[in-house]
GROMACS .gro file of C-alpha atoms in nm:
model
  442
    1MET     CA    1   8.670  13.649  11.263
    2LEU     CA    2   8.947  13.706  10.983
    3ASP     CA    3   8.936  13.628  10.614
    4PHE     CA    4   9.202  13.417  10.448
    5ASP     CA    5   9.209  13.745  10.181
    6MET     CA    6   9.272  13.966  10.548
    7LEU     CA    7   9.584  13.783  10.613
    8GLY     CA    8   9.833  13.966  10.391
    9LEU     CA    9   9.838  13.571  10.154
   10ALA     CA   10   9.925  13.612   9.808
   11PRO     CA   11   9.651  13.634   9.539
   12THR     CA   12   9.697  13.354   9.409
   13LEU     CA   13   9.686  13.136   9.723
   14ASN     CA   14   9.397  13.300   9.810
   15ALA     CA   15   9.204  13.223   9.475
   16ALA     CA   16   9.282  12.819   9.539
   17LEU     CA   17   9.181  12.892   9.913
   18LYS     CA   18   8.831  12.982   9.729
   19ARG     CA   19   8.850  12.693   9.471
   20ALA     CA   20   8.870  12.459   9.786
   21GLY     CA   21   8.537  12.671   9.952
   22LEU     CA   22   8.750  12.805  10.238
   23THR     CA   23   8.762  13.137  10.313
   24GLU     CA   24   8.772  13.204  10.712
   25PRO     CA   25   9.060  13.079  10.915
   26THR     CA   26   9.080  12.795  11.236
   27PRO     CA   27   9.176  12.959  11.526
   28ILE     CA   28   9.505  12.770  11.507
   29GLN     CA   29   9.529  12.943  11.188
   30ASN     CA   30   9.449  13.243  11.230
   31GLN     CA   31   9.688  13.339  11.511
   32ALA     CA   32  10.029  13.118  11.367
   33ILE     CA   33   9.999  13.260  10.993
   34PRO     CA   34  10.084  13.597  11.067
   35LEU     CA   35  10.300  13.504  11.262
   36ALA     CA   36  10.501  13.212  11.008
   37MET     CA   37  10.489  13.517  10.790
   38ASP     CA   38  10.697  13.764  10.986
   39GLY     CA   39  10.949  13.509  10.980
   40HIS     CA   40  10.892  13.422  11.379
   41ASP     CA   41  10.968  13.040  11.509
   42VAL     CA   42  10.652  12.903  11.569
   43LEU     CA   43  10.554  12.676  11.859
   44GLY     CA   44  10.113  12.562  11.785
   45LEU     CA   45   9.967  12.331  12.001
   46ALA     CA   46   9.633  12.242  11.884
   47GLN     CA   47   9.383  11.942  11.958
   48THR     CA   48   9.315  11.737  11.652
   49GLY     CA   49   9.158  11.834  11.394
   50THR     CA   50   9.197  12.169  11.444
   51GLY     CA   51   9.383  12.258  11.049
   52LYS     CA   52   9.757  12.240  11.218
   53THR     CA   53   9.832  12.156  10.849
   54LEU     CA   54   9.725  12.517  10.697
   55ALA     CA   55   9.849  12.661  11.006
   56PHE     CA   56  10.235  12.600  10.864
   57GLY     CA   57  10.166  12.528  10.470
   58LEU     CA   58   9.960  12.857  10.409
   59PRO     CA   59  10.298  13.073  10.513
   60LEU     CA   60  10.560  12.851  10.431
   61ILE     CA   61  10.493  12.828  10.100
   62ASN     CA   62  10.386  13.215  10.033
   63THR     CA   63  10.740  13.257  10.168
   64LEU     CA   64  10.851  13.029   9.926
   65LEU     CA   65  10.700  13.171   9.644
   66ASP     CA   66  10.838  13.473   9.704
   67GLN     CA   67  11.157  13.390   9.631
   68PRO     CA   68  11.301  13.315   9.266
   69GLY     CA   69  11.465  13.086   9.132
   70LYS     CA   70  11.428  12.745   9.109
   71PRO     CA   71  11.594  12.411   9.389
   72LYS     CA   72  11.919  12.322   9.271
   73PRO     CA   73  11.962  11.941   9.251
   74LYS     CA   74  11.950  11.701   9.533
   75THR     CA   75  11.872  12.031   9.720
   76VAL     CA   76  11.527  12.122   9.938
   77LYS     CA   77  11.409  12.439  10.048
   78ALA     CA   78  11.212  12.381  10.313
   79LEU     CA   79  11.166  11.997  10.500
   80ILE     CA   80  10.849  11.870  10.676
   81LEU     CA   81  10.891  11.573  10.964
   82ALA     CA   82  10.604  11.391  11.002
   83PRO     CA   83  10.591  11.012  11.143
   84THR     CA   84  10.421  10.861  11.017
   85ARG     CA   85  10.366  10.768  10.586
   86GLU     CA   86  10.024  10.842  10.582
   87LEU     CA   87  10.001  11.183  10.790
   88VAL     CA   88  10.327  11.239  10.503
   89ASN     CA   89  10.070  11.141  10.245
   90GLN     CA   90   9.769  11.370  10.361
   91ILE     CA   91   9.976  11.665  10.424
   92ALA     CA   92  10.129  11.650  10.058
   93ASP     CA   93   9.777  11.687   9.951
   94ASN     CA   94   9.642  11.958  10.154
   95LEU     CA   95   9.970  12.138  10.001
   96ARG     CA   96   9.948  12.063   9.640
   97PRO     CA   97   9.610  12.222   9.545
   98LEU     CA   98   9.722  12.491   9.723
   99THR     CA   99  10.084  12.497   9.467
  100GLU     CA  100   9.835  12.459   9.119
  101GLY     CA  101   9.941  12.710   8.885
  102SER     CA  102  10.293  12.803   9.019
  103LYS     CA  103  10.645  12.708   9.031
  104ILE     CA  104  10.629  12.553   9.340
  105PHE     CA  105  10.684  12.186   9.361
  106VAL     CA  106  10.609  11.913   9.665
  107ALA     CA  107  10.739  11.606   9.693
  108THR     CA  108  10.716  11.333   9.937
  109VAL     CA  109  10.971  11.041  10.042
  110VAL     CA  110  10.864  10.778  10.297
  111GLY     CA  111  10.913  10.372  10.280
  112GLY     CA  112  10.787  10.097  10.167
  113GLN     CA  113  10.778  10.316   9.819
  114SER     CA  114  11.043  10.260   9.518
  115ILE     CA  115  11.396  10.438   9.688
  116ASN     CA  116  11.487  10.502   9.382
  117ARG     CA  117  11.177  10.665   9.267
  118GLN     CA  118  11.242  10.905   9.533
  119ILE     CA  119  11.605  10.987   9.461
  120GLY     CA  120  11.534  11.013   9.120
  121VAL     CA  121  11.239  11.313   9.222
  122LEU     CA  122  11.453  11.454   9.422
  123ALA     CA  123  11.757  11.444   9.175
  124ARG     CA  124  11.580  11.759   9.064
  125GLY     CA  125  11.587  11.960   9.358
  126VAL     CA  126  11.234  11.985   9.495
  127ASP     CA  127  11.088  12.277   9.666
  128VAL     CA  128  10.904  12.135   9.946
  129LEU     CA  129  11.005  11.842  10.073
  130VAL     CA  130  10.795  11.588  10.340
  131ALA     CA  131  10.912  11.303  10.487
  132THR     CA  132  10.923  11.037  10.715
  133PRO     CA  133  11.266  11.036  10.953
  134GLY     CA  134  11.381  10.719  10.871
  135ARG     CA  135  11.289  10.684  10.503
  136LEU     CA  136  11.516  11.057  10.462
  137ILE     CA  137  11.786  10.919  10.648
  138ASP     CA  138  11.844  10.692  10.424
  139LEU     CA  139  11.841  10.925  10.142
  140MET     CA  140  12.102  11.093  10.310
  141ASP     CA  141  12.330  10.813  10.369
  142ARG     CA  142  12.358  10.729  10.025
  143GLY     CA  143  12.406  11.143   9.941
  144SER     CA  144  12.082  11.182   9.718
  145VAL     CA  145  11.978  11.483   9.914
  146ASP     CA  146  12.085  11.776   9.998
  147LEU     CA  147  12.004  11.983  10.290
  148SER     CA  148  12.242  12.237  10.297
  149GLN     CA  149  11.990  12.526  10.140
  150THR     CA  150  11.672  12.422  10.346
  151ARG     CA  151  11.589  12.707  10.549
  152HIS     CA  152  11.257  12.567  10.704
  153LEU     CA  153  11.157  12.277  10.903
  154VAL     CA  154  10.804  12.163  11.046
  155LEU     CA  155  10.757  11.954  11.281
  156ASP     CA  156  10.427  11.822  11.253
  157GLU     CA  157  10.290  11.552  11.579
  158ALA     CA  158  10.614  11.588  11.718
  159ASP     CA  159  10.476  11.457  12.044
  160GLN     CA  160  10.453  11.128  11.839
  161MET     CA  161  10.792  11.155  11.687
  162LEU     CA  162  10.884  11.145  12.047
  163ASP     CA  163  10.692  10.813  12.157
  164LEU     CA  164  10.782  10.695  11.846
  165GLY     CA  165  11.186  10.718  11.961
  166PHE     CA  166  11.227  10.938  11.665
  167ILE     CA  167  11.436  11.186  11.859
  168HIS     CA  168  11.708  11.018  11.709
  169ALA     CA  169  11.612  11.078  11.428
  170LEU     CA  170  11.603  11.442  11.481
  171ARG     CA  171  11.871  11.508  11.588
  172ARG     CA  172  12.113  11.344  11.278
  173ILE     CA  173  11.869  11.567  11.006
  174ALA     CA  174  11.896  11.923  11.245
  175PRO     CA  175  12.262  11.978  11.212
  176LYS     CA  176  12.286  11.918  10.796
  177LEU     CA  177  12.028  12.208  10.755
  178GLY     CA  178  12.129  12.559  10.622
  179THR     CA  179  12.125  12.838  10.896
  180PRO     CA  180  11.931  13.096  11.010
  181ARG     CA  181  11.631  12.920  10.951
  182GLN     CA  182  11.229  12.871  11.039
  183THR     CA  183  11.151  12.604  11.271
  184MET     CA  184  10.782  12.554  11.342
  185LEU     CA  185  10.685  12.230  11.577
  186PHE     CA  186  10.329  12.150  11.566
  187SER     CA  187  10.134  11.924  11.841
  188ALA     CA  188   9.822  11.756  11.983
  189THR     CA  189  10.073  11.773  12.379
  190MET     CA  190  10.253  11.911  12.527
  191PRO     CA  191  10.443  11.674  12.764
  192LYS     CA  192  10.786  11.784  12.938
  193GLN     CA  193  11.002  11.645  12.707
  194MET     CA  194  10.846  11.861  12.360
  195GLU     CA  195  10.949  12.194  12.582
  196GLU     CA  196  11.292  12.074  12.593
  197LEU     CA  197  11.295  11.970  12.172
  198SER     CA  198  11.130  12.319  12.111
  199ARG     CA  199  11.485  12.466  12.349
  200ALA     CA  200  11.667  12.295  12.097
  201TYR     CA  201  11.525  12.343  11.785
  202LEU     CA  202  11.341  12.656  11.796
  203ASN     CA  203  11.466  13.013  11.823
  204ASN     CA  204  11.256  13.231  12.042
  205PRO     CA  205  10.973  13.068  11.916
  206ARG     CA  206  10.590  13.253  11.994
  207ARG     CA  207  10.322  12.994  12.124
  208VAL     CA  208  10.119  12.988  11.938
  209GLN     CA  209   9.720  12.777  12.198
  210VAL     CA  210   9.426  12.759  12.106
  211SER     CA  211   9.335  12.458  12.355
  212PRO     CA  212   9.483  12.343  12.690
  213PRO     CA  213   9.651  11.971  12.618
  214GLY     CA  214   9.504  11.678  12.709
  215LYS     CA  215   9.139  11.844  12.628
  216ALA     CA  216   8.893  11.670  12.365
  217ALA     CA  217   8.693  11.937  12.087
  218ASP     CA  218   8.392  12.025  12.238
  219LYS     CA  219   8.162  11.835  12.012
  220ILE     CA  220   8.306  11.489  12.179
  221THR     CA  221   8.030  11.319  12.385
  222GLN     CA  222   8.185  11.111  12.615
  223SER     CA  223   8.094  10.799  12.806
  224VAL     CA  224   8.229  10.465  12.967
  225HIS     CA  225   8.049  10.113  12.942
  226PHE     CA  226   8.251   9.905  13.304
  227VAL     CA  227   8.190   9.581  13.086
  228GLU     CA  228   8.524   9.293  13.194
  229LYS     CA  229   8.705   9.191  12.923
  230PRO     CA  230   8.491   8.924  12.796
  231GLY     CA  231   8.166   9.130  12.794
  232LYS     CA  232   8.343   9.392  12.546
  233PRO     CA  233   8.236   9.127  12.220
  234GLY     CA  234   7.903   9.187  12.279
  235LYS     CA  235   7.925   9.534  12.384
  236LEU     CA  236   8.077   9.606  12.091
  237ARG     CA  237   7.840   9.469  11.915
  238GLU     CA  238   7.531   9.559  12.089
  239ILE     CA  239   7.729   9.954  12.040
  240LEU     CA  240   7.798   9.862  11.647
  241SER     CA  241   7.372   9.750  11.569
  242ARG     CA  242   7.224  10.049  11.666
  243ASP     CA  243   7.401  10.258  11.365
  244PRO     CA  244   7.523  10.003  11.160
  245ASP     CA  245   7.595  10.266  10.845
  246ALA     CA  246   7.768  10.525  11.083
  247LEU     CA  247   8.137  10.541  10.999
  248THR     CA  248   8.318  10.363  11.362
  249LEU     CA  249   8.690  10.367  11.429
  250VAL     CA  250   8.796  10.100  11.703
  251PHE     CA  251   9.109  10.102  11.899
  252SER     CA  252   9.216   9.810  11.976
  253ARG     CA  253   9.542   9.810  12.202
  254THR     CA  254   9.682   9.556  12.027
  255LYS     CA  255   9.796   9.441  11.653
  256HIS     CA  256   9.721   9.098  11.759
  257GLY     CA  257   9.379   9.214  11.920
  258ALA     CA  258   9.261   9.433  11.636
  259GLU     CA  259   9.307   9.157  11.417
  260LYS     CA  260   9.125   8.887  11.656
  261LEU     CA  261   8.879   9.110  11.704
  262MET     CA  262   8.818   9.233  11.267
  263LYS     CA  263   8.800   8.890  11.224
  264GLY     CA  264   8.536   8.832  11.478
  265LEU     CA  265   8.310   9.094  11.336
  266VAL     CA  266   8.333   8.973  10.997
  267ALA     CA  267   8.259   8.706  11.058
  268ASP     CA  268   7.914   8.814  11.198
  269GLY     CA  269   7.876   8.960  10.953
  270TYR     CA  270   8.007   9.386  11.002
  271ASN     CA  271   8.138   9.534  10.726
  272ALA     CA  272   8.509   9.595  10.851
  273ALA     CA  273   8.828   9.581  10.850
  274SER     CA  274   9.185   9.669  11.095
  275ILE     CA  275   9.498   9.836  11.008
  276HIS     CA  276   9.807   9.829  11.225
  277GLY     CA  277  10.179   9.714  11.223
  278ASN     CA  278  10.181   9.419  11.087
  279LYS     CA  279   9.938   9.494  10.734
  280SER     CA  280  10.111   9.612  10.428
  281GLN     CA  281  10.092   9.982  10.289
  282GLY     CA  282   9.807   9.852  10.011
  283GLN     CA  283   9.659   9.664  10.319
  284ARG     CA  284   9.609   9.996  10.476
  285ASP     CA  285   9.503  10.203  10.243
  286ARG     CA  286   9.245  10.053  10.097
  287ALA     CA  287   9.154   9.982  10.458
  288ILE     CA  288   9.066  10.325  10.434
  289LYS     CA  289   8.966  10.387  10.132
  290ALA     CA  290   8.688  10.129  10.188
  291PHE     CA  291   8.632  10.353  10.542
  292ARG     CA  292   8.665  10.651  10.375
  293GLU     CA  293   8.414  10.539  10.103
  294GLY     CA  294   8.153  10.382  10.331
  295SER     CA  295   8.167  10.044  10.195
  296ILE     CA  296   8.312   9.922  10.488
  297THR     CA  297   8.159  10.075  10.798
  298THR     CA  298   8.358   9.977  11.109
  299LEU     CA  299   8.771  10.028  11.081
  300VAL     CA  300   8.955   9.852  11.380
  301ALA     CA  301   9.329  10.010  11.454
  302THR     CA  302   9.553  10.023  11.714
  303ASP     CA  303   9.732  10.359  11.794
  304VAL     CA  304   9.933  10.353  11.494
  305ALA     CA  305   9.657  10.524  11.339
  306ALA     CA  306   9.544  10.706  11.600
  307ARG     CA  307   9.748  11.085  11.488
  308GLY     CA  308   9.655  11.018  11.038
  309ILE     CA  309   9.296  10.917  10.996
  310ASP     CA  310   9.125  11.249  10.872
  311ILE     CA  311   8.801  11.155  10.802
  312PRO     CA  312   8.470  11.429  10.909
  313GLY     CA  313   8.265  11.167  10.839
  314VAL     CA  314   8.318  10.932  11.169
  315SER     CA  315   8.062  10.920  11.358
  316TYR     CA  316   8.173  10.706  11.614
  317VAL     CA  317   8.509  10.629  11.789
  318ILE     CA  318   8.524  10.345  12.078
  319ASN     CA  319   8.758  10.239  12.322
  320TYR     CA  320   8.771   9.850  12.271
  321ASP     CA  321   9.102   9.834  12.512
  322LEU     CA  322   9.187  10.216  12.662
  323PRO     CA  323   9.582  10.294  12.618
  324GLU     CA  324   9.872  10.307  12.852
  325VAL     CA  325   9.886  10.619  12.808
  326PRO     CA  326   9.683  10.863  12.873
  327ASP     CA  327   9.741  11.142  12.582
  328ASN     CA  328   9.671  10.896  12.336
  329TYR     CA  329   9.275  10.895  12.455
  330VAL     CA  330   9.287  11.241  12.351
  331HIS     CA  331   9.394  11.163  12.032
  332ARG     CA  332   9.230  10.857  11.959
  333ILE     CA  333   8.864  11.015  12.056
  334GLY     CA  334   8.994  11.379  11.828
  335ARG     CA  335   8.914  11.149  11.512
  336THR     CA  336   8.547  11.206  11.522
  337ALA     CA  337   8.355  11.586  11.570
  338ARG     CA  338   8.579  11.700  11.233
  339ALA     CA  339   8.526  12.007  11.018
  340GLY     CA  340   8.291  12.131  11.282
  341ARG     CA  341   8.043  11.820  11.315
  342GLU     CA  342   7.954  11.663  11.643
  343GLY     CA  343   8.061  11.298  11.743
  344GLU     CA  344   8.045  11.067  12.006
  345ALA     CA  345   8.329  10.842  12.224
  346ILE     CA  346   8.309  10.567  12.363
  347ALA     CA  347   8.524  10.363  12.619
  348PHE     CA  348   8.482  10.040  12.792
  349CYS     CA  349   8.672  10.017  13.139
  350SER     CA  350   8.715   9.654  13.278
  351THR     CA  351   8.877   9.639  13.626
  352GLU     CA  352   9.175   9.606  13.551
  353GLU     CA  353   9.217   9.911  13.342
  354ALA     CA  354   9.083  10.101  13.611
  355ASP     CA  355   9.428  10.234  13.710
  356LEU     CA  356   9.427  10.380  13.315
  357LEU     CA  357   9.065  10.556  13.366
  358HIS     CA  358   9.202  10.738  13.605
  359GLN     CA  359   9.448  10.834  13.431
  360ILE     CA  360   9.298  10.983  13.175
  361GLN     CA  361   9.014  11.159  13.402
  362LYS     CA  362   9.324  11.335  13.569
  363LEU     CA  363   9.506  11.428  13.199
  364MET     CA  364   9.175  11.589  13.101
  365LYS     CA  365   9.022  11.668  13.434
  366ILE     CA  366   8.697  11.526  13.389
  367GLU     CA  367   8.475  11.251  13.520
  368VAL     CA  368   8.389  11.081  13.211
  369PRO     CA  369   8.022  10.939  13.211
  370VAL     CA  370   7.898  10.629  13.297
  371ALA     CA  371   7.657  10.493  12.980
  372SER     CA  372   7.615  10.155  13.156
  373GLY     CA  373   7.791   9.863  13.452
  374ASP     CA  374   7.932   9.996  13.768
  375SER     CA  375   8.282  10.157  13.830
  376PRO     CA  376   8.576   9.892  14.012
  377LEU     CA  377   8.700  10.245  14.109
  378GLU     CA  378   8.688  10.254  14.486
  379ASN     CA  379   8.410  10.477  14.703
  380GLY     CA  380   8.653  10.819  14.683
  381ALA     CA  381   8.862  10.687  14.466
  382PRO     CA  382   9.051  10.942  14.257
  383GLY     CA  383   8.896  11.016  13.893
  384ARG     CA  384   8.601  10.776  13.996
  385SER     CA  385   8.245  10.880  13.755
  386ARG     CA  386   8.012  10.950  13.959
  387LYS     CA  387   7.685  11.156  13.823
  388PRO     CA  388   7.660  11.208  13.417
  389SER     CA  389   7.740  11.583  13.257
  390ASN     CA  390   7.500  11.747  13.019
  391ARG     CA  391   7.849  11.901  12.887
  392ARG     CA  392   7.992  11.793  12.533
  393GLY     CA  393   8.366  11.792  12.516
  394GLY     CA  394   8.567  11.811  12.804
  395GLY     CA  395   8.247  11.752  12.990
  396GLY     CA  396   8.123  11.435  12.819
  397GLY     CA  397   7.828  11.318  12.688
  398GLY     CA  398   7.461  11.339  12.708
  399GLY     CA  399   7.456  11.062  13.041
  400GLY     CA  400   7.393  10.681  13.063
  401GLN     CA  401   7.169  10.708  12.710
  402HIS     CA  402   7.326  10.748  12.392
  403LYS     CA  403   7.181  10.689  12.037
  404ARG     CA  404   7.405  10.572  11.806
  405GLY     CA  405   7.334  10.842  11.518
  406GLY     CA  406   7.403  11.063  11.206
  407GLY     CA  407   7.262  10.841  10.954
  408LYS     CA  408   7.610  10.738  10.657
  409PRO     CA  409   7.839  11.016  10.692
  410GLN     CA  410   7.956  11.164  10.327
  411GLY     CA  411   8.342  11.069  10.294
  412GLN     CA  412   8.602  11.260  10.256
  413LYS     CA  413   9.000  11.203  10.244
  414SER     CA  414   9.194  11.001  10.557
  415LYS     CA  415   9.453  10.851  10.652
  416GLY     CA  416   9.640  10.657  10.897
  417GLY     CA  417   9.928  10.638  11.003
  418LYS     CA  418  10.257  10.353  11.013
  419PRO     CA  419  10.550  10.447  11.146
  420GLU     CA  420  10.889  10.518  10.926
  421ALA     CA  421  11.156  10.452  11.159
  422ALA     CA  422  10.951  10.287  11.569
  423ASN     CA  423  10.682  10.054  11.551
  424ALA     CA  424  10.420  10.229  11.786
  425ASP     CA  425  10.317   9.872  11.869
  426GLY     CA  426  10.568   9.747  11.979
  427ALA     CA  427  10.728  10.130  12.104
  428ASN     CA  428  10.399  10.040  12.314
  429GLY     CA  429  10.430   9.743  12.485
  430ASN     CA  430  10.814   9.792  12.559
  431ARG     CA  431  10.710  10.158  12.760
  432ARG     CA  432  10.393   9.914  12.934
  433ARG     CA  433  10.645   9.708  13.026
  434ARG     CA  434  10.883   9.999  13.155
  435SER     CA  435  10.578  10.087  13.349
  436ARG     CA  436  10.572   9.739  13.486
  437GLY     CA  437  10.878   9.721  13.602
  438ARG     CA  438  10.869  10.085  13.756
  439ARG     CA  439  10.520  10.001  13.971
  440ARG     CA  440  10.667   9.663  14.094
  441ALA     CA  441  10.938   9.847  14.256
  442ALA     CA  442  10.791  10.097  14.398
   0.00000   0.00000   0.00000
């Protein structure tokens, strides 16, 4: 594999990468960086935890280093859009060390923070602006930002932006950008709407794909416990008690369910916290910080957090409720086995969730090995789990016996995720109601 210093990056960037202990690019970085540095539009598809931020961040900063002069007041040279506050902050945290000692200024604008302070920052001009679409539109409406000089656009986690209704915001933002411009779109999945988005906003893009859409990381061991709803709390406690010091992320389908589940765990003596759409920004930040540092070992979350949590030390992801959208299963379990580590993804499936499991297995083209319980799927039904597989990632885990291990992982930087322009939990609820309506009509 190539080293970073063989990609033609500026010496200051190579020095920053070495300070961070980064020498070899990941597959998505290895393929995307040369194309982006040559000025091509890029459509990047890769599972979560593969280093997409540097795949677009390095060539972007490298290009800006070659451009003379500072940005004019209120103007922005490069715009990165992300669907959640925490993901915006995570991107900025990854880019700022690369710009130390240079003229490049990276700024963020998100909801939940002082808009007047953000107006003051933008007034000086910004090289790289990382933003949520909702707050950016607020600033545009106030005349506080001028995007006419923006020649670089990055859409990160674009599929989630589609899921959360951000396409309408993008349609307002894109016409205000300068032309010609370079656009890079990165995503973990490739739904049909993404093809339409790429045709609308990318010019003859080069497609980079390092794993098939819907495929989990190779080092994730998967399993499913068939358990009815009343038995889920006991099964969760049984699993958590096997390795109480390991960082475990538990996904609940609703905000109310996540909060109730967290309070029950705390009452039983577990070090648990929750993050969801009803939590304030400060509450989410404190919960994630405690989880990263290990003082909280169990974090209960809704899909609001599925894309943003970047903690290599997460050993286990437990799908307490299966997601209504199969792609979200891939994003959830992608919170473990990050940065080259191994991880375990455990799913609970009740009788009423059998069809959801079938859809997940159909998307991933696997059968998740059964750890316990009897499958509610009828004999011969598509997607029915039969014999456990010894394959990791795409084929699942090591069968019915799983040992939760790994000790207490070292904490890393983490970010969760709350939508800016839409509430993810509410959006999922609306999507479920529409889906039920379609099934009844059929």
